[in-house]
XYZ file of C-alpha atoms in Angstrom:
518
model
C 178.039 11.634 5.579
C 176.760 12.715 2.188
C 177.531 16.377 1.030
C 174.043 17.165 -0.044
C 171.239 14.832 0.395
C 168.758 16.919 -1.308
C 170.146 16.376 -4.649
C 169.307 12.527 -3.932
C 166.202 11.068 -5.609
C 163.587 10.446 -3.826
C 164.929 13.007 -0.624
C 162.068 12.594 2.485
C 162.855 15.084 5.142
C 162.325 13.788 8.278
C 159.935 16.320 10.189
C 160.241 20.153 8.582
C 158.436 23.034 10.218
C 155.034 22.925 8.197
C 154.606 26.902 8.787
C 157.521 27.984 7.002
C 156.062 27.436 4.010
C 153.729 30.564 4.553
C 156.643 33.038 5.086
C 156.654 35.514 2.127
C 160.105 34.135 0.954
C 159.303 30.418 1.524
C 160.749 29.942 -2.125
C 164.493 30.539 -0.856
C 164.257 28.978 1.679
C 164.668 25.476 0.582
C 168.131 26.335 -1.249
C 169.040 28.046 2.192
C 168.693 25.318 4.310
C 170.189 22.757 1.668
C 173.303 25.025 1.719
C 173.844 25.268 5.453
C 173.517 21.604 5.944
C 175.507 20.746 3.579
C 178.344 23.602 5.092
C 177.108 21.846 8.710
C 177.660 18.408 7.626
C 181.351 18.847 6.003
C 182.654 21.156 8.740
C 181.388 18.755 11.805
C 182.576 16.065 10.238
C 186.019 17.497 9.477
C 186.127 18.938 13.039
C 185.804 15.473 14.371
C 188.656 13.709 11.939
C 191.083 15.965 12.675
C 189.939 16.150 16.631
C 188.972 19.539 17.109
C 186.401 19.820 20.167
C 186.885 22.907 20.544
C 186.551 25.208 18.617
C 184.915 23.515 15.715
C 182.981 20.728 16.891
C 180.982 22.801 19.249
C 180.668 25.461 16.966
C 179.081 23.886 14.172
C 177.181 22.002 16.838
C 175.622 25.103 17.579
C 175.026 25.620 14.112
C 172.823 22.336 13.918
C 171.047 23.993 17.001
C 170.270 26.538 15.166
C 168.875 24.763 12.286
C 166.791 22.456 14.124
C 164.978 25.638 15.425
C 164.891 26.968 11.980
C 163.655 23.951 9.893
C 163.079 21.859 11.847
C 164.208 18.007 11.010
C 165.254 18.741 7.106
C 167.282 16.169 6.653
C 167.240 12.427 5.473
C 166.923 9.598 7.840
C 170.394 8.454 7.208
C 171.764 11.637 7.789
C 169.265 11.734 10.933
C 171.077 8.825 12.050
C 174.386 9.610 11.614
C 174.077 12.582 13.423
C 172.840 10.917 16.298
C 175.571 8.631 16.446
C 178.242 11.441 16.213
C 176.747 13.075 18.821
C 176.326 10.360 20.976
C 179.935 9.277 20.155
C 181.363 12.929 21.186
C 179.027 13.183 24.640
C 180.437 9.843 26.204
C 184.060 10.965 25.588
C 186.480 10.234 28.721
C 187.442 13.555 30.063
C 185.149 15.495 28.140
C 184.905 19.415 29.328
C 181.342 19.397 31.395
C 180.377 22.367 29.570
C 181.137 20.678 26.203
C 179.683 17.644 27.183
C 176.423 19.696 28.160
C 176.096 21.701 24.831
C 176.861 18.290 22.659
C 173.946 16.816 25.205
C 171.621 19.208 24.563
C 171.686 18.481 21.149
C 171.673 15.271 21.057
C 168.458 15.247 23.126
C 166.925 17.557 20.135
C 167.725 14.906 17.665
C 165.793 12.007 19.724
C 162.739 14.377 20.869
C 160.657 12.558 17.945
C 160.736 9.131 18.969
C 157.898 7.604 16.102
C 160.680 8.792 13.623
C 163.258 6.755 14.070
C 162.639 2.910 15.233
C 164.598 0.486 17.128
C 165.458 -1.274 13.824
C 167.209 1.528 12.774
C 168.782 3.046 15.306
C 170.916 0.928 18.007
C 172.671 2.695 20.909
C 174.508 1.033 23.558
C 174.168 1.908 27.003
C 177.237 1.199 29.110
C 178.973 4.518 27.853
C 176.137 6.497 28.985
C 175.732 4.673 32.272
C 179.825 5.086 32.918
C 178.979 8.797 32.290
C 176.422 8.786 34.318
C 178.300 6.977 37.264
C 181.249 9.725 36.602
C 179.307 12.587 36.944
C 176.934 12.317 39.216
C 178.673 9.859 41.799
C 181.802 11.195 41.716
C 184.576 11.115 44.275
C 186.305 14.125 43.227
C 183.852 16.896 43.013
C 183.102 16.964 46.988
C 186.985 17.777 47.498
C 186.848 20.638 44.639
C 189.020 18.779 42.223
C 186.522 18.857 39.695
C 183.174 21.470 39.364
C 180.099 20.398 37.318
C 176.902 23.033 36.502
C 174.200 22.661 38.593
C 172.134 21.439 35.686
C 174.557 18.682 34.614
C 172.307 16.278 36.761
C 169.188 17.051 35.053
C 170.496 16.974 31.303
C 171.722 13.693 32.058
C 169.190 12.097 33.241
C 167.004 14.070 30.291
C 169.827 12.096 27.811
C 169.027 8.874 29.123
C 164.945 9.094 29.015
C 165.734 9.892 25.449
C 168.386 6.926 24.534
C 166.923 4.446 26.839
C 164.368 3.553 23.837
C 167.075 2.669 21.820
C 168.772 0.345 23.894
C 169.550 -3.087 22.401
C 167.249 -6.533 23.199
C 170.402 -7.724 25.760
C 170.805 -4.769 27.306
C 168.091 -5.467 30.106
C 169.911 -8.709 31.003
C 172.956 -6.898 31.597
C 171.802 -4.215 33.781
C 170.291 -6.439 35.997
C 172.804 -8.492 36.023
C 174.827 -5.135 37.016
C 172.166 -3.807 39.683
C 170.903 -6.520 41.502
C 173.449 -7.798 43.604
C 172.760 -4.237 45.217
C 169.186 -5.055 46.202
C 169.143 -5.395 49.688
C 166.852 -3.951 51.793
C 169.034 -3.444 54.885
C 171.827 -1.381 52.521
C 171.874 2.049 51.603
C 172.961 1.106 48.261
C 168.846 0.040 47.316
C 168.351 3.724 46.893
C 171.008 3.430 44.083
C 170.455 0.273 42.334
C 166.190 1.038 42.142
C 167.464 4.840 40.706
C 169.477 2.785 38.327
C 166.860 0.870 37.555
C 163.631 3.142 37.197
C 166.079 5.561 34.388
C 167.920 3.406 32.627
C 165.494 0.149 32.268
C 163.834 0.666 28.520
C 159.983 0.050 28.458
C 158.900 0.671 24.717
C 160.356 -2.393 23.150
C 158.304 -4.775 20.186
C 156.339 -7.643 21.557
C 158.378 -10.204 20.783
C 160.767 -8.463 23.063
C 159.284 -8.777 26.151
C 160.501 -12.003 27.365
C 164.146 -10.485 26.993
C 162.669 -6.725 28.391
C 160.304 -6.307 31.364
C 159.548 -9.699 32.027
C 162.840 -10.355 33.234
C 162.410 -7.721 36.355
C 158.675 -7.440 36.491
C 157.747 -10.268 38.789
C 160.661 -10.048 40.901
C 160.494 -5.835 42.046
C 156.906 -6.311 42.282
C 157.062 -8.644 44.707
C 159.936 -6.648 46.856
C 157.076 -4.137 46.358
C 154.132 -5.779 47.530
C 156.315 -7.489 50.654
C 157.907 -3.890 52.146
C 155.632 -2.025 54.186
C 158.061 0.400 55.980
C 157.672 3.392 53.534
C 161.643 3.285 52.185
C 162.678 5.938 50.864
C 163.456 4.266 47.064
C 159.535 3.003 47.249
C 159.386 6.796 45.109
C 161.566 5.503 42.293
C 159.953 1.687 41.930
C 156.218 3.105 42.174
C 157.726 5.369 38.591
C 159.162 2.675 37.025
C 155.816 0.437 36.731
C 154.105 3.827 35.843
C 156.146 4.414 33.332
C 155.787 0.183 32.238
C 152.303 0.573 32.105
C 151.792 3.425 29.894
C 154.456 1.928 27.797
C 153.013 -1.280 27.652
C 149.044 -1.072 28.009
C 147.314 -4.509 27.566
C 150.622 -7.094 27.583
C 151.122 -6.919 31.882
C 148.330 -7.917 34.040
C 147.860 -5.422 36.679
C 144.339 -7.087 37.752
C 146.133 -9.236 41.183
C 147.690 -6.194 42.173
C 144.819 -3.270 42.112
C 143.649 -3.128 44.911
C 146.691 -2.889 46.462
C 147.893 -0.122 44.086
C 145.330 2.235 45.131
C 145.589 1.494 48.652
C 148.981 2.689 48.549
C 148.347 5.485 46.383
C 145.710 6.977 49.014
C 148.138 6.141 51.814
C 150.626 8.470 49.901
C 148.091 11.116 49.852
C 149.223 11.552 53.545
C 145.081 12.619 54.433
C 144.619 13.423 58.268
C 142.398 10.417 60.024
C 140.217 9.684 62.556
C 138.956 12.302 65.392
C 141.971 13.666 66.772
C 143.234 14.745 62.831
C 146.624 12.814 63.082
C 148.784 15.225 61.992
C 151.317 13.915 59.401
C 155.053 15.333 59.517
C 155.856 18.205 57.079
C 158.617 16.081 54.924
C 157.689 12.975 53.459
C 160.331 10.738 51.950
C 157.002 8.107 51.052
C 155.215 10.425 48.592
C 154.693 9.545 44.740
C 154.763 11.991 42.313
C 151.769 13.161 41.264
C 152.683 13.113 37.427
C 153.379 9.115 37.431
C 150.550 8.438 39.918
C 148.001 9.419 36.998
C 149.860 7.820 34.398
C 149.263 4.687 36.258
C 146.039 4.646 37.272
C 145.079 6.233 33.565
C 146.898 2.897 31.789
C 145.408 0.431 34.090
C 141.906 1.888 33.088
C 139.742 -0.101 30.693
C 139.591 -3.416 29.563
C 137.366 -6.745 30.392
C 135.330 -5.926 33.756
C 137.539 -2.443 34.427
C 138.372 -3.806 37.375
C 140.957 -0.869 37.929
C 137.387 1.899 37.953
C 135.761 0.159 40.729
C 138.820 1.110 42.586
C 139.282 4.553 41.043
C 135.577 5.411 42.197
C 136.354 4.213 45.824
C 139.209 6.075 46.193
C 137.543 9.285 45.190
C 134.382 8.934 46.934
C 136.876 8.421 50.378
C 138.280 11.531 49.489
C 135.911 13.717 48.045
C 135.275 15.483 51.741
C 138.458 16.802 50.994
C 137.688 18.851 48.152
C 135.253 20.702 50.040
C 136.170 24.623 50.765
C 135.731 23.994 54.025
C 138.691 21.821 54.325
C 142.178 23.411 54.063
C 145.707 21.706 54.819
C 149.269 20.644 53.182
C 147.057 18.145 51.857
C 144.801 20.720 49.264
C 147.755 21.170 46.850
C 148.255 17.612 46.183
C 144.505 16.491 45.673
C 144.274 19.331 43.782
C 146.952 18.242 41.058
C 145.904 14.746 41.182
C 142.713 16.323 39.943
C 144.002 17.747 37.438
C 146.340 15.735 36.103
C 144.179 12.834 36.195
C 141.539 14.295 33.350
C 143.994 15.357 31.245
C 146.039 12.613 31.369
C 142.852 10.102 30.163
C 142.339 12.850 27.194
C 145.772 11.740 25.484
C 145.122 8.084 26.450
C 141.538 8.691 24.652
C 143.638 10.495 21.494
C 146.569 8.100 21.506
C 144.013 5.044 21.170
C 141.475 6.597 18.452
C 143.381 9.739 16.889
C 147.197 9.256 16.861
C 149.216 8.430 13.759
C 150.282 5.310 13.733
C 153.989 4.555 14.202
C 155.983 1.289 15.029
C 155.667 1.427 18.972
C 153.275 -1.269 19.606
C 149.369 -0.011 19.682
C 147.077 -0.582 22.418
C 145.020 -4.159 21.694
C 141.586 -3.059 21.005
C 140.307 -4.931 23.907
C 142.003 -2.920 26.251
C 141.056 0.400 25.079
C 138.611 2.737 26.439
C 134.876 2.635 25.229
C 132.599 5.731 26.019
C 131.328 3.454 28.727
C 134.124 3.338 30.467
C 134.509 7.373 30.327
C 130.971 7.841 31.475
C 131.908 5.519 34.444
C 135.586 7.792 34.738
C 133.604 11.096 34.496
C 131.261 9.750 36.902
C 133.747 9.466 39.462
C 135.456 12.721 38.915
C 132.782 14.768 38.690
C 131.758 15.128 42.291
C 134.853 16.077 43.634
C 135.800 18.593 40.205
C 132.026 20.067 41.046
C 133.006 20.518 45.338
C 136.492 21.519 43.948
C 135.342 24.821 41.737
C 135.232 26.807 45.254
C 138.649 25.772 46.935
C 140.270 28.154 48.691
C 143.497 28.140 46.419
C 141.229 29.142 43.849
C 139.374 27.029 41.308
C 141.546 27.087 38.241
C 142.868 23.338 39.169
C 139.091 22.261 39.144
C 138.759 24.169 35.893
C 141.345 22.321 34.111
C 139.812 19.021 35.277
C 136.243 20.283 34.195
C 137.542 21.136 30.642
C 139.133 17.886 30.061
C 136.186 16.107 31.870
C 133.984 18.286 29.179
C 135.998 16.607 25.870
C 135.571 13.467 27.213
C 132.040 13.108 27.921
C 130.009 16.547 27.843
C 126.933 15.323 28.609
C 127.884 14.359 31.936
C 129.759 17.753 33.253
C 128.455 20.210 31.258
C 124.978 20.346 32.481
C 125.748 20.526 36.442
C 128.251 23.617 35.942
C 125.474 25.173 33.937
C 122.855 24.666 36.329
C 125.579 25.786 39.451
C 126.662 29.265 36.720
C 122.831 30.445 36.392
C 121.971 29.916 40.181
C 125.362 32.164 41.037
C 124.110 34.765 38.155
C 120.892 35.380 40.239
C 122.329 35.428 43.670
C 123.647 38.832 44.887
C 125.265 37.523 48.494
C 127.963 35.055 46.986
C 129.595 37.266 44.652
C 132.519 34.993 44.541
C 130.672 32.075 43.505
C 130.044 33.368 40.283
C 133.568 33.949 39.358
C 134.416 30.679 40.221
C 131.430 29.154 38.200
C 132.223 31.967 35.180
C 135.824 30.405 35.361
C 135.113 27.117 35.000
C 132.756 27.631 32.004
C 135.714 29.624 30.263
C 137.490 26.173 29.871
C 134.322 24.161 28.806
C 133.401 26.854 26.254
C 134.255 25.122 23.010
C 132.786 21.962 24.131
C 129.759 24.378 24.911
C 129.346 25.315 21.592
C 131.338 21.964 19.236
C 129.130 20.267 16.764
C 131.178 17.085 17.108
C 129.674 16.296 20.880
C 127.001 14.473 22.512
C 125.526 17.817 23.840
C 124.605 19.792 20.712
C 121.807 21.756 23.255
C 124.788 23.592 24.655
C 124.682 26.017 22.117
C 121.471 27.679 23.271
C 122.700 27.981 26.444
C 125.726 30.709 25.167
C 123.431 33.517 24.435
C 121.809 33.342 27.892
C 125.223 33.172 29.441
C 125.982 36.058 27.711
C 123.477 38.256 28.375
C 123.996 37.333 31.868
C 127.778 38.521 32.314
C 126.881 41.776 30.691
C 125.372 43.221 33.701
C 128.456 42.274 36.180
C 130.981 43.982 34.043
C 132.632 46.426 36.795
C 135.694 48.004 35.876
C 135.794 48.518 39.526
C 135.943 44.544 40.575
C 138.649 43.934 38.407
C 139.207 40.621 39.033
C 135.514 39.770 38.386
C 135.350 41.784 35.071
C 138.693 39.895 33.577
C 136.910 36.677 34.034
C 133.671 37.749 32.181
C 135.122 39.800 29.435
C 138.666 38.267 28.850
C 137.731 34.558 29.115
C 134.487 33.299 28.507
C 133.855 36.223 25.949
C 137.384 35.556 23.822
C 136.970 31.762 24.021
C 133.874 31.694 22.368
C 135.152 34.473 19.880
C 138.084 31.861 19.157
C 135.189 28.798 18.853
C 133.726 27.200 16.069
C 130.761 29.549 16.662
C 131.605 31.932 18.793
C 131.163 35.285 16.280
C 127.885 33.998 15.235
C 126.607 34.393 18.716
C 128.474 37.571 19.745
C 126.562 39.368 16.824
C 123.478 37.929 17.835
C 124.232 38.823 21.369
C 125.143 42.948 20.151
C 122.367 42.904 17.778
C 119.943 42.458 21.263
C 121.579 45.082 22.567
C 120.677 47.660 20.271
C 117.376 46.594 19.974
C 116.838 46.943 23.635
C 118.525 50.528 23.348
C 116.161 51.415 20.377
């Protein structure tokens, strides 16, 4: 490692921390931070050639902790580099100290958080040490007889350590893990659940097109088709169904999803677990067959779009078969997951939406322009969404899941959603038997506030609405329904003080006041 890289011409730091330059002593802190690198840099290093784990390497290991947090990424992108190479080095030691290996872990995950900084071209990490880690620590034959005691945690840091390095995995490394995992792919053996594990943490996704005959397209065809043929909810279905969420996100555009569709979202609402028929089959209270919610949306959101959107003519099915379920009369185990998918699902479209027309461009592949989403095909998304969101504000577990979706729904296409909670908000403001509708409505407008009021939307008539909405609330302030008063006063007021607009109207809004008072 250099000493000091700063002195170098032409020094680019990789990522600093923009808002330390508005500290009153921002001018010292440049030579601070060039002087504790530097005194990070020759102590690690010197730690390591003379093999000194402990104390010194994980001391000054916690130093570079401490000056991520501080400034952020200040360094070159050689250094950058080289520190992830030490500390990938040092973590897949033989007979490393769990708690060592945990702290040098944690770290090393810190350095790879950025991914669009460093590319596959420039950083190459190979995976068999990590996997032999992996198979040591959590498969291993000692710690059940007390010979050996990892941290609770240990599990999830590693598995956080290899999301991180799987991106850097070289071209042949896919070849060699299957040719590691699938003589274990047998239905009738115990050791499926292992191998598809294996396989949906280690298997890298984000890899350059040119790549994928040596990446995905070596395993795609093949687990798809165990997918499509087994029926008997297995307990690894979990872990395949994440793996081809995680593919397409990674890869919108270059896999075609369109033979499989309908299939995917027949499965999806049979993971739902929804009672059927008369007699409300009841279904049993742990399920080994359902998907997590977080990777369902990420599916259905990347196979959204393109020629025909053959993937929203499904999407609008299987919401219109469950909508009834959103209503507040209906309450089971069921309500909590609907009510994420709902949630997720919005919000999940927004960063497609910002990652296709807003994002910085970096060298993971973009998504082909005729695959990305037109307003068309949000209008048709919204569409969908909205009746359920709408049934959804008045759940019994409260309606700040159908809030979140609204709000998201609201960036996307305001047109569409904002009008219908308007017209729902005044009709509660002029009842006085449903007092609880109007909270739910008032809470749902708190998140579509700024879209209320933006400049940059396809609803610029929303601002004339604010004024009535305020004048409206004023009268319900009770400091004696506390509940009711936090929601008028606390949300929608402070969101539109926080808005583009919001302290125009607020004066306008106290300088009625006064004039009524005379």
């Amino acid at each position: 490692m250099t000493v000091d890289a700063n002195t170098e011409e032409g020094f680019v730091a990789q990522k600093e921390i923009v808002y330390n330059a508005l500290l009153p002593y921002a001018d010292r802190l440049d030579s601070e931070a060039d002087g504790l690198l530097a005194e990070i840099k020759a102590n690690l290093s010197q730690a390591v050639l003379v093999r000194e784990l402990w104390p010194g390497a994980a001391f000054w290991c916690r130093k570079l902790f401490s000056y991520l947090k501080l400034y952020g990424r200040r360094f070159s992108k050689d250094d950058h580099v080289l520190f992830i190479k030490l500390l990938y080095e040092l973590v897949t030691l033989s007979n490393l100290e769990p708690y060592m290996m945990q702290s040098y872990a944690r770290l090393l995950i810190q350095l790879l958080k950025k991914k669009e900084l460093l590319s596959r071209d420039e950083l190459q990490l190979p995976w068999r040490p990590l996997y032999d880690l992996y198979e040591r620590v959590v498969y291993s034959k000692t710690e059940h007889l007390g010979l050996i005691w990892f941290p609770n945690s240990v599990d999830h840091i590693l598995k956080a350590l290899v999301k991180s390095c799987r991106l850097y995995f070289p071209a042949s490394s896919t070849r060699e893990m299957l040719d590691e995992w699938r003589p274990l792919l047998c239905v009738f053996d115990v050791a499926m659940q292992k191998a598809i594990s294996n396989m949906e943490l280690f298997l890298p996704t984000i890899t350059p097109v040119e790549e994928h005959s040596q990446g995905f397209q070596l395993w795609f065809d093949e687990l798809m088709t165990l997918w499509m043929s087994v029926q008997n909810q297995p307990s690894w279905e979990g872990h395949l169904v994440n793996l081809f969420a995680r593919l397409a996100n990674d890869n919108i555009g270059y896999v075609d999803w369109t033979p499989y569709i309908p299939t995917i979202f027949t499965r999806i609402l049979r993971s739902l677990n929804l009672p059927v028929g008369v007699s409300h089959m009841v279904t049993p209270r742990y399920l080994t067959n359902t998907y997590d919610t977080g990777h369902l949306v990420l599916w259905i959101t990347a196979l959204l779009g393109g020629p025909g959107n053959p993937a929203q003519k499904e999407l609008t099915c299987l919401f219109n078969s469950i909508a009834s379920f959103y209503h507040p009369s209906n309450h089971g185990r069921w309500q909590s997951r609907l009510m994420r998918l709902l949630q997720r699902l919005p919000a999940c479209v927004v960063r497609r939406v910002h990652r296709e027309r807003h994002a910085t461009p970096c060298w993971i592949t973009l998504v082909p322009e005729c695959q990305r989403l037109t307003d068309e095909d949000l209008g048709q998304f919204t569409r969908s969404l909205s009746g359920a969101a709408l049934l959804a504000m008045y759940s019994k577990t409260g309606s700040t899941d159908a809030a979140y979706a609204l709000q998201n729904l609201a960036l996307l296409t305001p047109e569409l959603i904002i009008p219908p909670v308007l017209e729902k908000t005044y009709a509660a403001m002029e009842t006085l038997t449903e007092p609880h509708t109007l909270t739910a409505t008032l809470s749902c407008m708190i998140g579509m506030a700024r879209s209320l009021v933006s400049t940059n939307n396809s609803y610029p008539e929303g601002r004339a609405h604010v004024v009535p909405l305020l004048m409206g609330s004023l009268p319900g302030v009770d400091p004696n329904d506390f509940s009711k008063c936090m929601v008028r006063t606390d949300g929608f007021w402070y969101r539109l003080f926080i808005s583009e607009f919001g302290s125009f109207y607020l004066h306008l809004v106290w300088s009625y006041r006064r004039e009524e008072r005379g």
